[in-house]
PDB file of C-alpha atoms in Angstrom:
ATOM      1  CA  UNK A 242     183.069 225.510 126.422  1.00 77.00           C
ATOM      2  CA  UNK A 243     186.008 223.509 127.663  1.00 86.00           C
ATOM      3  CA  UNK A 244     190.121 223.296 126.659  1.00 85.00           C
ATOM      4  CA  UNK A 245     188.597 220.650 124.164  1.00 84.00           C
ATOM      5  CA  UNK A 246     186.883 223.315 121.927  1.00 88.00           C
ATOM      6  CA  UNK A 247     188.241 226.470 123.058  1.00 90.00           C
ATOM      7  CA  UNK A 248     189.683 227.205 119.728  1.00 93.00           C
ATOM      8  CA  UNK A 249     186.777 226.213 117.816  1.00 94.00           C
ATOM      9  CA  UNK A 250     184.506 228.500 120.032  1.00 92.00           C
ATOM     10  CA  UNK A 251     187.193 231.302 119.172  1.00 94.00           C
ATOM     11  CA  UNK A 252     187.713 230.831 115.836  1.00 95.00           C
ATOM     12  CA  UNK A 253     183.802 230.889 115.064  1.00 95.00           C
ATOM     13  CA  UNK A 254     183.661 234.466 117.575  1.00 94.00           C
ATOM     14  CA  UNK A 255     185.817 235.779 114.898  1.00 95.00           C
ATOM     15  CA  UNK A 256     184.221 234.988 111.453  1.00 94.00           C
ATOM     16  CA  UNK A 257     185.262 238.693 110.343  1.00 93.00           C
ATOM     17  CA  UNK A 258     189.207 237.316 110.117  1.00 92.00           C
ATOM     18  CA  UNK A 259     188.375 233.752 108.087  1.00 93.00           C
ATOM     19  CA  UNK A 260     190.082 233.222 104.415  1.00 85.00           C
ATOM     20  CA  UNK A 261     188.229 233.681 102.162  1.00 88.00           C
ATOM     21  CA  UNK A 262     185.109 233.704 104.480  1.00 94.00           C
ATOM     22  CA  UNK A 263     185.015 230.044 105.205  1.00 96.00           C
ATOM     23  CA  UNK A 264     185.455 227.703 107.723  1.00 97.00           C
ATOM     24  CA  UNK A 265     185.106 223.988 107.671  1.00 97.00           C
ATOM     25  CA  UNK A 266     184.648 222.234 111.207  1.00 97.00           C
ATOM     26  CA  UNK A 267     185.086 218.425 111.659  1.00 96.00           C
ATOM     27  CA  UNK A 268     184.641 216.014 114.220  1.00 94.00           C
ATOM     28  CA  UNK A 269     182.866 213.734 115.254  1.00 93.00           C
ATOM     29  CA  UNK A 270     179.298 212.616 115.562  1.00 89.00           C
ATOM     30  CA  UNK A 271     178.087 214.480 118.851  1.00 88.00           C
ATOM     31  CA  UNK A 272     180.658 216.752 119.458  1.00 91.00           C
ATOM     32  CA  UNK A 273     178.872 219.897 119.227  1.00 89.00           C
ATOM     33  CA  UNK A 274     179.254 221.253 115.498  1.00 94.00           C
ATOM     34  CA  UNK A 275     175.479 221.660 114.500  1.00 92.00           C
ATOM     35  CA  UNK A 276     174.988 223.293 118.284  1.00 91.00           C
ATOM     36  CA  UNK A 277     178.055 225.561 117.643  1.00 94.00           C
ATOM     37  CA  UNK A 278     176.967 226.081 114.042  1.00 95.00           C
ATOM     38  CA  UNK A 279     172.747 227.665 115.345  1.00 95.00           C
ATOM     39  CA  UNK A 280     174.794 230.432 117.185  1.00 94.00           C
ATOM     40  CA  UNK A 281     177.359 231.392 114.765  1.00 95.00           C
ATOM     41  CA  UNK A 282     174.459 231.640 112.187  1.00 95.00           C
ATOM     42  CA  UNK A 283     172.239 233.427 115.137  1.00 95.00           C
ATOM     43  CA  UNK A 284     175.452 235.909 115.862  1.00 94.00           C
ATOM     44  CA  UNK A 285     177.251 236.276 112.353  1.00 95.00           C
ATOM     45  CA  UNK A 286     173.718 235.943 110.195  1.00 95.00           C
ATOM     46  CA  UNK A 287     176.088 233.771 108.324  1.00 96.00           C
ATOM     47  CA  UNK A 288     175.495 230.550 106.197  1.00 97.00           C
ATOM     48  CA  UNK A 289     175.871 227.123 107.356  1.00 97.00           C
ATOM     49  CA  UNK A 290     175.763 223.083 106.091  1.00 97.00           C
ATOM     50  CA  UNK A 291     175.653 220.489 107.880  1.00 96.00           C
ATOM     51  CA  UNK A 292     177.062 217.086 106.828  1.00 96.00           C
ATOM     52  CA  UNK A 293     178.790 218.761 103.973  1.00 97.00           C
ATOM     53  CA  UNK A 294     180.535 216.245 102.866  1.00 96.00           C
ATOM     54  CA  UNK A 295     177.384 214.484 101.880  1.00 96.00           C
ATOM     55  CA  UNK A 296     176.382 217.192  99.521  1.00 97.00           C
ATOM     56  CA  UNK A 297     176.765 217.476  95.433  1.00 96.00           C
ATOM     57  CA  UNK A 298     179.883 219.532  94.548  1.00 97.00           C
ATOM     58  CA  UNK A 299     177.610 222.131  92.768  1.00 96.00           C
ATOM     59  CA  UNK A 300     175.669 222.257  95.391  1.00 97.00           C
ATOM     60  CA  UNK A 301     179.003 223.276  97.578  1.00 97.00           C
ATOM     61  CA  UNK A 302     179.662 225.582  94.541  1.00 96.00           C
ATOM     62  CA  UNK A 303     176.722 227.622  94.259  1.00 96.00           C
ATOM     63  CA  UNK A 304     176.358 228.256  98.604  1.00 97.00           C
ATOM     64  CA  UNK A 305     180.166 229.266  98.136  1.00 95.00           C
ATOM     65  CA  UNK A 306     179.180 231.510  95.210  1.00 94.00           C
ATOM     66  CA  UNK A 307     176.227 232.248  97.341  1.00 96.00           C
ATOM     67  CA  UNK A 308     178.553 233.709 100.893  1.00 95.00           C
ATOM     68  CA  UNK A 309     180.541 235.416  98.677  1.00 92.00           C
ATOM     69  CA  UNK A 310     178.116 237.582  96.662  1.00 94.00           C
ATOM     70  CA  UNK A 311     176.213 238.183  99.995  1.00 95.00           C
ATOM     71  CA  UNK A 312     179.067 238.992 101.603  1.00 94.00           C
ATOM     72  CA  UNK A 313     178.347 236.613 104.401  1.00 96.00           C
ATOM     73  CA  UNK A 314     180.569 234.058 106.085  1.00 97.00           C
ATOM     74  CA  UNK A 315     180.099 230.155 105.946  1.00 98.00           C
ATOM     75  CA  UNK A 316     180.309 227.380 107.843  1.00 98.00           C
ATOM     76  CA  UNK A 317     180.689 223.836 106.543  1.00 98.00           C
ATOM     77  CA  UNK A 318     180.282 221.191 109.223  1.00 98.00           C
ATOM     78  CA  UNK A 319     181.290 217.326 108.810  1.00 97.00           C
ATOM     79  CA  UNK A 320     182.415 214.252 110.629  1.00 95.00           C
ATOM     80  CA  UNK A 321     185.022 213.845 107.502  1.00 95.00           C
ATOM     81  CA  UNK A 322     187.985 215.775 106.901  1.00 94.00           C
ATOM     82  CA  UNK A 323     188.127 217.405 103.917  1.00 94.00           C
ATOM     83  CA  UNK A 324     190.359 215.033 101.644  1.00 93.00           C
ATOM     84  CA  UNK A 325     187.353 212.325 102.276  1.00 95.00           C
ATOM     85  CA  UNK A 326     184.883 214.246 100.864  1.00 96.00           C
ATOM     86  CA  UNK A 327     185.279 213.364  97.230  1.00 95.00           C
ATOM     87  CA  UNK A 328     185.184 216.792  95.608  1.00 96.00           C
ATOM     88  CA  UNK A 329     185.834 216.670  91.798  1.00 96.00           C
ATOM     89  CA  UNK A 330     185.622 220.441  90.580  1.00 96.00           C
ATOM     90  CA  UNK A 331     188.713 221.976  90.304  1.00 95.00           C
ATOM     91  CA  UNK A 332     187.343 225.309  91.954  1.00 94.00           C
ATOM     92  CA  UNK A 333     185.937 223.954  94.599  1.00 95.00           C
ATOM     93  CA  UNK A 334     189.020 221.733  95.445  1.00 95.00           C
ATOM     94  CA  UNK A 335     191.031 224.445  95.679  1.00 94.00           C
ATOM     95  CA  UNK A 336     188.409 226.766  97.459  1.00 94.00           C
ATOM     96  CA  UNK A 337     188.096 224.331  99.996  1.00 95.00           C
ATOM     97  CA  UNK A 338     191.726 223.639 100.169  1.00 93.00           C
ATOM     98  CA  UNK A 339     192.438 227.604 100.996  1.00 93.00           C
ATOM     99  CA  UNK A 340     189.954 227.761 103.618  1.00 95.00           C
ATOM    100  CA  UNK A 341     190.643 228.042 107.424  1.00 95.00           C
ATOM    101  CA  UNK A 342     190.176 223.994 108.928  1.00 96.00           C
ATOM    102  CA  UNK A 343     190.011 222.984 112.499  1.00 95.00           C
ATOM    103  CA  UNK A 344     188.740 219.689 114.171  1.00 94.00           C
ATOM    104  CA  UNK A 345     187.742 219.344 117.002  1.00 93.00           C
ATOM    105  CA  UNK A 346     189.442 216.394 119.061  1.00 88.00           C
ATOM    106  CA  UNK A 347     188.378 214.286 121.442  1.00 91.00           C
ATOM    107  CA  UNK A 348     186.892 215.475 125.078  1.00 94.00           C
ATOM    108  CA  UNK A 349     188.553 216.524 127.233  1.00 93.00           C
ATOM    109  CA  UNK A 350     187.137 215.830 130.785  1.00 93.00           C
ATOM    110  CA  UNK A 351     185.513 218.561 131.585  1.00 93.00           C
ATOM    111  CA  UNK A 352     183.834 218.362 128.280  1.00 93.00           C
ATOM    112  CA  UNK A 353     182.538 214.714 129.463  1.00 95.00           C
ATOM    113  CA  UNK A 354     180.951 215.927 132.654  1.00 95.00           C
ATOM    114  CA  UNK A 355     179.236 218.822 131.208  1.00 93.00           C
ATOM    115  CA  UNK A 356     177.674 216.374 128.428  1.00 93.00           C
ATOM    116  CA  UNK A 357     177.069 213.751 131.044  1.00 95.00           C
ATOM    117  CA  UNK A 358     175.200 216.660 133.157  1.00 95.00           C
ATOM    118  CA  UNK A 359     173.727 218.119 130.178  1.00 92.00           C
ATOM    119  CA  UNK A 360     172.019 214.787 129.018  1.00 94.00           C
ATOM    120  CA  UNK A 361     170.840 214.004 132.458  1.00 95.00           C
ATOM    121  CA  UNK A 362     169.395 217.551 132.996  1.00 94.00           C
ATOM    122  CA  UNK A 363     167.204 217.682 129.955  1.00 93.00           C
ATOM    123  CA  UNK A 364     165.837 214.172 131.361  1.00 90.00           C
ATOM    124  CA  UNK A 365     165.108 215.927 134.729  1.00 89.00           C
ATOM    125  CA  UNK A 366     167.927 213.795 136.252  1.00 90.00           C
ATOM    126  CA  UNK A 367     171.435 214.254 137.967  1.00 92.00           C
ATOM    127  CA  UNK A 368     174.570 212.485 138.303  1.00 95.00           C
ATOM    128  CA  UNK A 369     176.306 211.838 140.820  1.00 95.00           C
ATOM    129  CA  UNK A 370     179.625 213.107 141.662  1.00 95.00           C
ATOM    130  CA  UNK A 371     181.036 209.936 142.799  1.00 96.00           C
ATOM    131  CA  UNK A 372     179.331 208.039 139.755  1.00 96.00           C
ATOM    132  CA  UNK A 373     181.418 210.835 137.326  1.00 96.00           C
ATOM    133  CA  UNK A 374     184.923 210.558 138.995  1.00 95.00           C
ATOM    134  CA  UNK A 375     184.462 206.633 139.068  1.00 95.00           C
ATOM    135  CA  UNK A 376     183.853 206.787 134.984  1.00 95.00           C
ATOM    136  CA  UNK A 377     186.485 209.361 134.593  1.00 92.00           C
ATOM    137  CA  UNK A 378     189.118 206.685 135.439  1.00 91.00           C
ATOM    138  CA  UNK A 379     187.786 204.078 133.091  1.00 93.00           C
ATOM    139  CA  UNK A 380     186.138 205.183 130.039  1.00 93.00           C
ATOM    140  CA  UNK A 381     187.095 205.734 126.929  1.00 91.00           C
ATOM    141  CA  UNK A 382     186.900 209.259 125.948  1.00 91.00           C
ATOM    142  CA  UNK A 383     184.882 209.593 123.707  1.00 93.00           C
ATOM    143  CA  UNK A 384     181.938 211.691 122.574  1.00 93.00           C
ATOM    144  CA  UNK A 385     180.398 208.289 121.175  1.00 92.00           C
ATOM    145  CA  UNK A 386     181.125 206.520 124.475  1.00 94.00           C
ATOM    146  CA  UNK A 387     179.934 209.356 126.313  1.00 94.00           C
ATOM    147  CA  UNK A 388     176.408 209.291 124.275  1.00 94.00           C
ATOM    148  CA  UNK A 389     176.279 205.445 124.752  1.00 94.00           C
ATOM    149  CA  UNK A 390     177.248 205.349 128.568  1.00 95.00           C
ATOM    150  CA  UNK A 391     174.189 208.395 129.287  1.00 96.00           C
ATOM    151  CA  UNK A 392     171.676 205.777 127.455  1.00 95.00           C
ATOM    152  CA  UNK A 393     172.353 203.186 129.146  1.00 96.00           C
ATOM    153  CA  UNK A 394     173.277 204.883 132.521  1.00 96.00           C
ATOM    154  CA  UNK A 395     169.499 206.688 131.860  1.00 95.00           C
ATOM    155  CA  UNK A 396     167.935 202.684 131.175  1.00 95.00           C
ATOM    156  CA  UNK A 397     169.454 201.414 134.390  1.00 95.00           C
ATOM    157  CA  UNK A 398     168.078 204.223 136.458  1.00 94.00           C
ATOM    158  CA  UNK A 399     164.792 203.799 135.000  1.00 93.00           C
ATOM    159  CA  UNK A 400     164.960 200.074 134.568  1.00 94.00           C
ATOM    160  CA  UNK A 401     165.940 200.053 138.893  1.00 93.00           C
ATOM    161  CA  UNK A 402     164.183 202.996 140.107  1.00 92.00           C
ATOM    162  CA  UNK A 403     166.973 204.604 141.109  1.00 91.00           C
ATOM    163  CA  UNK A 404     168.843 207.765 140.531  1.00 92.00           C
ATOM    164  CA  UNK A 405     172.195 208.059 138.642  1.00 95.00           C
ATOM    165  CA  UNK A 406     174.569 207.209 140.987  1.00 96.00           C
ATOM    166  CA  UNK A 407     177.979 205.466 141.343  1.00 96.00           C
ATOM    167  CA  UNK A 408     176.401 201.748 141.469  1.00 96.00           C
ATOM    168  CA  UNK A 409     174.496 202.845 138.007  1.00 96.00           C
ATOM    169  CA  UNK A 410     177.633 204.163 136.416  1.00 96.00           C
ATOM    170  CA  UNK A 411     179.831 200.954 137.488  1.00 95.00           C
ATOM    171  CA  UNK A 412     176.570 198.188 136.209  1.00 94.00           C
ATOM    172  CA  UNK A 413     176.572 200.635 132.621  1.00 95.00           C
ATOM    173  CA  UNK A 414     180.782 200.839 132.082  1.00 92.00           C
ATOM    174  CA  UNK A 415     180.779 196.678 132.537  1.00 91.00           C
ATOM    175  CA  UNK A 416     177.638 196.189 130.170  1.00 88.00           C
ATOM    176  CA  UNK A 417     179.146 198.472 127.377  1.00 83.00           C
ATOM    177  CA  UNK A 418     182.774 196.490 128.379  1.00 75.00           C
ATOM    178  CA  UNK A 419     180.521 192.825 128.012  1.00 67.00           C
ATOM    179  CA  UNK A 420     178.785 194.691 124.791  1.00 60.00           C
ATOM    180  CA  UNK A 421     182.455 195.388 122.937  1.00 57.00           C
ATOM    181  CA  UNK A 422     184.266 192.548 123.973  1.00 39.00           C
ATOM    182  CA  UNK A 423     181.290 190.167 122.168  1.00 37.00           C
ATOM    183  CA  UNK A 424     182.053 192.793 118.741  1.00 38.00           C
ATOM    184  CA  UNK A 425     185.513 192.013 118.837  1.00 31.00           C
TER     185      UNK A 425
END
């Protein structure tokens, strides 16, 4: 836990206090909801969904319903806020609408080392002190640029042998750089 999620990681510690039971977390594709989301559901026994906002609005409906009757809180998780989500019954809408929201925003840089480490540990690597202030400077913070700068950091390191270090992070920053500039 870092500044970046702090309230999030609060927020879920106190299900008991939610209106009407609910809470629906956004953000962004590997930001940590469906790794927050396993321990609420292993502290709270409560109900969670995942990509939410990909799911019928019955089926949102009924797993309301479902908290509710059970007397059990729930978590709805998404990368899209709630006005994207399409929902066409009236109930629901407002439901949803009266429900406590949070997002969580980009990473902060602590958060960006401790995914950097965390990526590189369950590979039985490190990085390199040097190699995270040097991309602390220059990336873009991003959970997705985080994610794609561990891949290819890891491919480089495998590719030349070498450990994670600053020479790695500086060859991966100016291939993703090369990489976007040919999107534009």
């Amino acid at each position: 836990m870092t500044a970046a999620n702090a309230e999030v990681h609060r927020h879920l510690g106190n299900w008991q206090d939610w209106v009407h039971h609910t809470l629906i977390l956004t953000g962004p594709e590997g930001c940590g909801k469906s790794t927050m989301a396993a321990a609420f559901e292993t502290e709270s026994g409560g109900l969670c969904l995942d990509d939410a906002s990909e799911h019928e609005d019955t089926e949102l409906f009924h797993l309301w319903n479902r908290a509710n009757s059970e007397h059990k809180p729930l978590l709805l998780l998404s990368s899209k806020l709630v006005s994207e989500w399409g929902i066409n019954l009236p109930d629901l809408k407002s439901r949803l609408a009266a429900s406590l929201h949070l997002e969580i925003g980009p990473p902060d840089q602590a958060m960006i080392n401790g995914l950097f480490q965390k990526y590189f540990a369950m590979r039985g690597l490190t990085i390199s002190e040097d190699a995270l202030r040097y991309l602390e400077k220059r990336m873009v913070r991003s959970y997705a640029m985080v994610r794609q700068l561990a891949q290819k950091m890891d491919a480089l390191a495998i590719e030349s042998k070498k450990p994670v270090n600053l020479a790695i992070a500086k060859s991966a920053l100016v291939f993703l750089d090369d990489d976007q500039k040919v999107d534009i």
